[in-house]
Every structure is written in C-alpha cells, then in structure tokens.
Amino acid sequence: MKYGKKYAASLSEVDVRKAYEPAAAIGNAIATAKAKFDETIELHARLGVDPRQADQQVRGTVVLPNGTGKKVRVLVIAKGDKADAAKEAGADIVGAEEIIQKILSENFLDFDVCITSPDMMGQMGRVARILGPKGLMPSPKSGTVTPDVAKAVRDSKAGKVEYRLDKTAIIHCPIGKKSFGADKLLENYNTLMDAIVKAKPAAAKGVYLKSVTVASTMGPGIKVKV
C-alpha cells in the first residue's frame, strides 16, 4: 500500500507492532499528528462481546474532564419551563412542534446533539427516520431524553460523549484535540476507559478488552497496553 508523505513519515516514527503504556501511546499520537489543522485524538477499543446479542451491548455516556475541544450545537425540543431552563443553560436552538416540523419539511440537521423532555417523545417518532441514521435521535440511554434538560445541555457543552459498540464490536470515541497536550488527553482517556470497563455486560465471557488503539485524525494507530 502506498502512503502519503506525511503519513509515511509518521509511520516511521513508531513501532506499529508494539503496545505502549497509555501516556506513551498518547504522546506518540500527538507526535505523529502532522496535519496543518488541530487533529482530533481518538480512542478505538475492540471488545470481546457479541454485538448481535441484546444482553452484550455496550453503550453509555461520560463527561470528559477536559471536554472534546469541539463546539457542540445543542438543540432542545421542549415547552414551557423546560424550554426556558434550556435557554438559560446555553442551548443553541430551543423549540417544540415547529422544530419537529422544520426537521420533517426542510431536513433541518444543523445541530450536533438533540435533547428532549419526556413529554415531547410522543411527537419525536415522526422524525426518528431522519435523526436515527445520523445518530441524533434522543434516547434515555444516552441521557438526551430527560426531565432535567438544563443539566443535559450543560453536560453536552462541557464535553459529554457517547460511546457505543458498532457491529464489529469496536467502540470509536474522541478524547480531545492535539492542542490539549498529553496530560489532559491522558485524563480524558482514563475517564473514558473507566466508563467502558464499568459498562462490561454481565453476559460477556472471556477477555473483555481485546485491544485498544489511539490515533490522530490523519495519523497511524498506536497500540495501547491493556
């Protein structure tokens, strides 16, 4: 396989067969992030579970102590006091039926997180086919269907991320930006890994953490000791 010059240079700086301690792996991910933009550092964890089994799903949310470095646009679908609380908490867009209609008629998707109060979920089914494939459909499991919409807004703005298993039994999740530096990225890494370990399903057998890799957006994968 032929690589670009920057990727090839990054690849030559690390031993892709070696598993590094977390701090060293993150340091290598930073060092090999050679793009001109502030690359995202990502964690990829392969788990020893069967994603086809309902009792072996791994999914949850966690607030990263140093955030993700991304400006999150939050939409809240709520009414009355809950709508007012969402505005005060810093939601970017707040509305009710008119927002649902806008999503339906205009395919409006100019947001990163959608939060709604339980009383509005009866109407949210109308936009499930639009929001679902984009990963934007609110759900109680991700904390985006809640009576406390203000807290959900603050958590999202503070750096809450959702981790979930894909069909190949891998979790892909950002842990911050290159510019954060190694210490803040390591703190985020440890917080996310703790959450994934605690989310181990009771039905999971054998080795739970099969492999963990960190990588920058454009850089090579760095194996982490688990």
mmCIF file of C-alpha atoms in Angstrom:
data_model
loop_
_atom_site.group_PDB
_atom_site.id
_atom_site.type_symbol
_atom_site.label_atom_id
_atom_site.label_comp_id
_atom_site.label_asym_id
_atom_site.label_seq_id
_atom_site.Cartn_x
_atom_site.Cartn_y
_atom_site.Cartn_z
ATOM 1 C CA MET A 1 0.000 0.000 0.000
ATOM 2 C CA LYS A 2 1.304 3.461 -0.905
ATOM 3 C CA TYR A 3 1.014 6.127 1.778
ATOM 4 C CA GLY A 4 1.196 9.927 1.587
ATOM 5 C CA LYS A 5 4.494 11.563 2.611
ATOM 6 C CA LYS A 6 3.240 12.862 5.965
ATOM 7 C CA TYR A 7 1.595 9.570 6.902
ATOM 8 C CA ALA A 8 4.676 7.616 5.870
ATOM 9 C CA ALA A 9 6.849 9.932 7.969
ATOM 10 C CA SER A 10 4.537 9.449 10.960
ATOM 11 C CA LEU A 11 4.546 5.700 10.464
ATOM 12 C CA SER A 12 8.355 5.619 10.555
ATOM 13 C CA GLU A 13 8.377 7.259 13.997
ATOM 14 C CA VAL A 14 6.512 4.492 15.825
ATOM 15 C CA ASP A 15 6.582 0.725 16.082
ATOM 16 C CA VAL A 16 3.065 -0.237 14.975
ATOM 17 C CA ARG A 17 3.563 -3.764 16.341
ATOM 18 C CA LYS A 18 4.418 -2.575 19.863
ATOM 19 C CA ALA A 19 1.842 -1.853 22.583
ATOM 20 C CA TYR A 20 2.736 1.275 24.556
ATOM 21 C CA GLU A 21 1.742 2.443 28.016
ATOM 22 C CA PRO A 22 -1.214 4.867 27.727
ATOM 23 C CA ALA A 23 0.865 8.008 28.361
ATOM 24 C CA ALA A 24 3.475 6.970 25.773
ATOM 25 C CA ALA A 25 0.810 5.969 23.242
ATOM 26 C CA ILE A 26 -0.887 9.356 23.554
ATOM 27 C CA GLY A 27 2.483 11.096 23.266
ATOM 28 C CA ASN A 28 3.131 9.189 20.039
ATOM 29 C CA ALA A 29 -0.344 10.045 18.710
ATOM 30 C CA ILE A 30 0.408 13.735 19.302
ATOM 31 C CA ALA A 31 3.862 13.473 17.723
ATOM 32 C CA THR A 32 2.506 11.763 14.608
ATOM 33 C CA ALA A 33 -0.321 14.296 14.099
ATOM 34 C CA LYS A 34 1.302 16.270 11.315
ATOM 35 C CA ALA A 35 -1.706 17.844 9.562
ATOM 36 C CA LYS A 36 -1.988 21.638 9.421
ATOM 37 C CA PHE A 37 -5.225 21.624 11.453
ATOM 38 C CA ASP A 38 -5.719 20.733 15.122
ATOM 39 C CA GLU A 39 -6.286 16.999 14.766
ATOM 40 C CA THR A 40 -8.673 15.067 16.993
ATOM 41 C CA ILE A 41 -7.161 12.262 19.049
ATOM 42 C CA GLU A 42 -9.428 9.207 19.008
ATOM 43 C CA LEU A 43 -9.706 6.030 21.039
ATOM 44 C CA HIS A 44 -10.670 2.736 19.391
ATOM 45 C CA ALA A 45 -11.407 -0.225 21.674
ATOM 46 C CA ARG A 46 -12.139 -3.740 20.406
ATOM 47 C CA LEU A 47 -14.233 -5.642 22.930
ATOM 48 C CA GLY A 48 -14.739 -9.360 23.470
ATOM 49 C CA VAL A 49 -18.522 -9.226 23.204
ATOM 50 C CA ASP A 50 -21.049 -10.217 20.555
ATOM 51 C CA PRO A 51 -22.809 -7.047 19.320
ATOM 52 C CA ARG A 52 -25.597 -9.192 17.845
ATOM 53 C CA GLN A 53 -26.739 -10.158 21.338
ATOM 54 C CA ALA A 54 -29.011 -7.724 23.171
ATOM 55 C CA ASP A 55 -27.501 -8.647 26.544
ATOM 56 C CA GLN A 56 -23.958 -7.871 25.349
ATOM 57 C CA GLN A 57 -24.452 -4.289 24.192
ATOM 58 C CA VAL A 58 -22.020 -1.693 25.500
ATOM 59 C CA ARG A 59 -23.313 1.855 25.411
ATOM 60 C CA GLY A 60 -23.262 4.876 27.647
ATOM 61 C CA THR A 61 -22.192 8.464 28.118
ATOM 62 C CA VAL A 62 -19.408 10.123 30.053
ATOM 63 C CA VAL A 63 -18.368 13.745 30.579
ATOM 64 C CA LEU A 64 -14.694 14.108 29.674
ATOM 65 C CA PRO A 65 -12.977 16.280 32.333
ATOM 66 C CA ASN A 66 -11.256 18.410 29.690
ATOM 67 C CA GLY A 67 -14.022 18.367 27.073
ATOM 68 C CA THR A 68 -13.595 17.345 23.442
ATOM 69 C CA GLY A 69 -12.365 20.641 22.000
ATOM 70 C CA LYS A 70 -15.365 20.745 19.706
ATOM 71 C CA LYS A 71 -18.024 23.446 19.826
ATOM 72 C CA VAL A 72 -21.249 21.498 20.305
ATOM 73 C CA ARG A 73 -24.501 22.862 18.852
ATOM 74 C CA VAL A 74 -27.347 21.750 21.099
ATOM 75 C CA LEU A 75 -30.996 21.578 20.046
ATOM 76 C CA VAL A 76 -33.632 21.207 22.761
ATOM 77 C CA ILE A 77 -37.204 20.224 21.964
ATOM 78 C CA ALA A 78 -39.274 21.201 24.977
ATOM 79 C CA LYS A 79 -42.045 23.515 26.141
ATOM 80 C CA GLY A 80 -42.744 25.944 28.971
ATOM 81 C CA ASP A 81 -40.412 25.971 31.967
ATOM 82 C CA LYS A 82 -38.192 23.286 30.455
ATOM 83 C CA ALA A 83 -37.686 25.377 27.306
ATOM 84 C CA ASP A 84 -36.807 28.408 29.440
ATOM 85 C CA ALA A 85 -34.353 26.337 31.510
ATOM 86 C CA ALA A 86 -32.704 25.035 28.322
ATOM 87 C CA LYS A 87 -32.187 28.594 27.051
ATOM 88 C CA GLU A 88 -30.648 29.661 30.361
ATOM 89 C CA ALA A 89 -28.328 26.626 30.279
ATOM 90 C CA GLY A 90 -26.969 27.708 26.884
ATOM 91 C CA ALA A 91 -28.879 25.631 24.320
ATOM 92 C CA ASP A 92 -28.300 26.936 20.792
ATOM 93 C CA ILE A 93 -31.811 26.200 19.493
ATOM 94 C CA VAL A 94 -34.953 25.694 21.565
ATOM 95 C CA GLY A 95 -38.412 24.896 20.235
ATOM 96 C CA ALA A 96 -41.222 22.368 20.147
ATOM 97 C CA GLU A 97 -43.610 21.328 17.350
ATOM 98 C CA GLU A 98 -42.230 23.970 14.991
ATOM 99 C CA ILE A 99 -38.727 22.436 15.196
ATOM 100 C CA ILE A 100 -40.094 18.947 14.599
ATOM 101 C CA GLN A 101 -41.926 20.275 11.538
ATOM 102 C CA LYS A 102 -38.746 22.012 10.323
ATOM 103 C CA ILE A 103 -36.812 18.724 10.562
ATOM 104 C CA LEU A 104 -39.579 16.981 8.598
ATOM 105 C CA SER A 105 -40.097 19.588 5.881
ATOM 106 C CA GLU A 106 -36.587 21.024 5.484
ATOM 107 C CA ASN A 107 -34.446 18.087 6.677
ATOM 108 C CA PHE A 108 -33.061 20.516 9.261
ATOM 109 C CA LEU A 109 -29.960 18.963 10.860
ATOM 110 C CA ASP A 110 -27.888 21.994 11.849
ATOM 111 C CA PHE A 111 -27.029 20.669 15.332
ATOM 112 C CA ASP A 112 -24.770 18.093 16.986
ATOM 113 C CA VAL A 113 -26.948 16.963 19.914
ATOM 114 C CA CYS A 114 -30.720 16.763 20.231
ATOM 115 C CA ILE A 115 -32.219 16.769 23.736
ATOM 116 C CA THR A 116 -35.894 16.466 24.537
ATOM 117 C CA SER A 117 -38.159 16.234 27.568
ATOM 118 C CA PRO A 118 -40.170 13.007 28.056
ATOM 119 C CA ASP A 119 -43.488 14.750 27.319
ATOM 120 C CA MET A 120 -42.330 15.512 23.759
ATOM 121 C CA MET A 121 -41.207 11.946 22.907
ATOM 122 C CA GLY A 122 -44.651 11.045 21.567
ATOM 123 C CA GLN A 123 -44.091 13.510 18.736
ATOM 124 C CA MET A 124 -40.412 12.702 18.187
ATOM 125 C CA GLY A 125 -41.344 9.427 16.473
ATOM 126 C CA ARG A 126 -42.222 11.486 13.388
ATOM 127 C CA VAL A 127 -38.557 12.411 12.869
ATOM 128 C CA ALA A 128 -36.940 9.143 14.001
ATOM 129 C CA ARG A 129 -36.251 8.023 10.415
ATOM 130 C CA ILE A 130 -34.348 11.297 9.801
ATOM 131 C CA LEU A 131 -32.469 11.633 13.094
ATOM 132 C CA GLY A 132 -31.821 7.922 13.737
ATOM 133 C CA PRO A 133 -29.385 7.244 10.854
ATOM 134 C CA LYS A 134 -27.456 10.417 11.792
ATOM 135 C CA GLY A 135 -27.097 9.341 15.420
ATOM 136 C CA LEU A 136 -29.121 12.358 16.541
ATOM 137 C CA MET A 137 -32.290 10.693 17.838
ATOM 138 C CA PRO A 138 -32.705 11.389 21.583
ATOM 139 C CA SER A 139 -32.784 8.358 23.868
ATOM 140 C CA PRO A 140 -32.924 7.763 27.633
ATOM 141 C CA LYS A 141 -29.778 5.588 27.426
ATOM 142 C CA SER A 142 -27.698 8.488 26.130
ATOM 143 C CA GLY A 143 -29.243 10.914 28.623
ATOM 144 C CA THR A 144 -30.847 13.011 25.886
ATOM 145 C CA VAL A 145 -34.424 12.219 26.929
ATOM 146 C CA THR A 146 -34.670 13.733 30.388
ATOM 147 C CA PRO A 147 -36.884 15.961 32.517
ATOM 148 C CA ASP A 148 -33.726 17.883 33.508
ATOM 149 C CA VAL A 149 -32.964 19.323 30.076
ATOM 150 C CA ALA A 150 -30.805 22.091 31.581
ATOM 151 C CA LYS A 151 -28.325 19.584 33.055
ATOM 152 C CA ALA A 152 -28.243 17.672 29.758
ATOM 153 C CA VAL A 153 -27.409 20.912 27.927
ATOM 154 C CA ARG A 154 -24.624 21.786 30.380
ATOM 155 C CA ASP A 155 -23.153 18.258 30.168
ATOM 156 C CA SER A 156 -23.188 18.354 26.354
ATOM 157 C CA LYS A 157 -21.474 21.736 26.330
ATOM 158 C CA ALA A 158 -18.935 20.545 28.913
ATOM 159 C CA GLY A 159 -17.791 17.615 26.781
ATOM 160 C CA LYS A 160 -20.169 14.700 27.236
ATOM 161 C CA VAL A 161 -19.509 11.949 24.711
ATOM 162 C CA GLU A 162 -21.491 8.843 23.899
ATOM 163 C CA TYR A 163 -19.647 5.569 23.455
ATOM 164 C CA ARG A 164 -21.372 2.650 21.796
ATOM 165 C CA LEU A 165 -20.429 -0.636 20.211
ATOM 166 C CA ASP A 166 -20.526 -0.864 16.421
ATOM 167 C CA LYS A 167 -21.411 -4.046 14.527
ATOM 168 C CA THR A 168 -17.751 -5.149 14.520
ATOM 169 C CA ALA A 169 -17.555 -4.938 18.352
ATOM 170 C CA ILE A 170 -15.438 -1.775 18.330
ATOM 171 C CA ILE A 171 -16.021 1.495 20.191
ATOM 172 C CA HIS A 172 -14.766 4.637 18.431
ATOM 173 C CA CYS A 173 -14.666 7.820 20.504
ATOM 174 C CA PRO A 174 -12.803 11.166 20.528
ATOM 175 C CA ILE A 175 -10.770 12.071 23.627
ATOM 176 C CA GLY A 176 -9.800 15.621 22.649
ATOM 177 C CA LYS A 177 -7.594 17.673 20.355
ATOM 178 C CA LYS A 178 -3.848 17.522 19.727
ATOM 179 C CA SER A 179 -3.547 21.019 21.226
ATOM 180 C CA PHE A 180 -4.787 19.729 24.614
ATOM 181 C CA GLY A 181 -1.383 18.241 25.325
ATOM 182 C CA ALA A 182 -0.555 14.815 26.743
ATOM 183 C CA ASP A 183 -1.717 15.351 30.340
ATOM 184 C CA LYS A 184 -5.267 16.475 29.507
ATOM 185 C CA LEU A 185 -5.647 13.816 26.823
ATOM 186 C CA LEU A 186 -4.482 11.125 29.257
ATOM 187 C CA GLU A 187 -7.022 12.322 31.836
ATOM 188 C CA ASN A 188 -9.792 12.111 29.217
ATOM 189 C CA TYR A 189 -8.519 8.689 28.088
ATOM 190 C CA ASN A 190 -8.596 7.304 31.632
ATOM 191 C CA THR A 191 -12.097 8.671 32.252
ATOM 192 C CA LEU A 192 -13.448 7.089 29.070
ATOM 193 C CA MET A 193 -11.677 3.759 29.642
ATOM 194 C CA ASP A 194 -13.004 3.582 33.213
ATOM 195 C CA ALA A 195 -16.539 4.072 31.871
ATOM 196 C CA ILE A 196 -16.099 1.355 29.217
ATOM 197 C CA VAL A 197 -14.718 -1.114 31.769
ATOM 198 C CA LYS A 198 -17.592 -0.407 34.197
ATOM 199 C CA ALA A 199 -20.076 -0.942 31.349
ATOM 200 C CA LYS A 200 -18.966 -4.561 30.854
ATOM 201 C CA PRO A 201 -22.114 -6.670 30.342
ATOM 202 C CA ALA A 202 -22.716 -9.498 32.795
ATOM 203 C CA ALA A 203 -23.181 -11.838 29.810
ATOM 204 C CA ALA A 204 -19.695 -11.107 28.404
ATOM 205 C CA LYS A 205 -17.345 -14.085 28.634
ATOM 206 C CA GLY A 206 -13.582 -14.333 28.234
ATOM 207 C CA VAL A 207 -11.326 -11.336 27.542
ATOM 208 C CA TYR A 208 -13.335 -8.105 27.612
ATOM 209 C CA LEU A 209 -10.729 -5.599 26.366
ATOM 210 C CA LYS A 210 -9.176 -7.292 23.349
ATOM 211 C CA SER A 211 -7.243 -4.291 22.029
ATOM 212 C CA VAL A 212 -7.074 -0.518 22.424
ATOM 213 C CA THR A 213 -5.613 1.922 19.917
ATOM 214 C CA VAL A 214 -5.225 5.696 19.900
ATOM 215 C CA ALA A 215 -4.746 7.710 16.742
ATOM 216 C CA SER A 216 -4.930 11.239 15.433
ATOM 217 C CA THR A 217 -7.325 12.104 12.627
ATOM 218 C CA MET A 218 -4.685 11.671 9.928
ATOM 219 C CA GLY A 219 -2.091 9.623 11.787
ATOM 220 C CA PRO A 220 -1.362 5.928 12.299
ATOM 221 C CA GLY A 221 -2.927 3.803 15.033
ATOM 222 C CA ILE A 222 -0.819 3.425 18.193
ATOM 223 C CA LYS A 223 -1.456 0.254 20.224
ATOM 224 C CA VAL A 224 -2.028 0.671 23.953
ATOM 225 C CA LYS A 225 -1.211 -1.896 26.652
ATOM 226 C CA VAL A 226 -4.404 -3.157 28.274
#
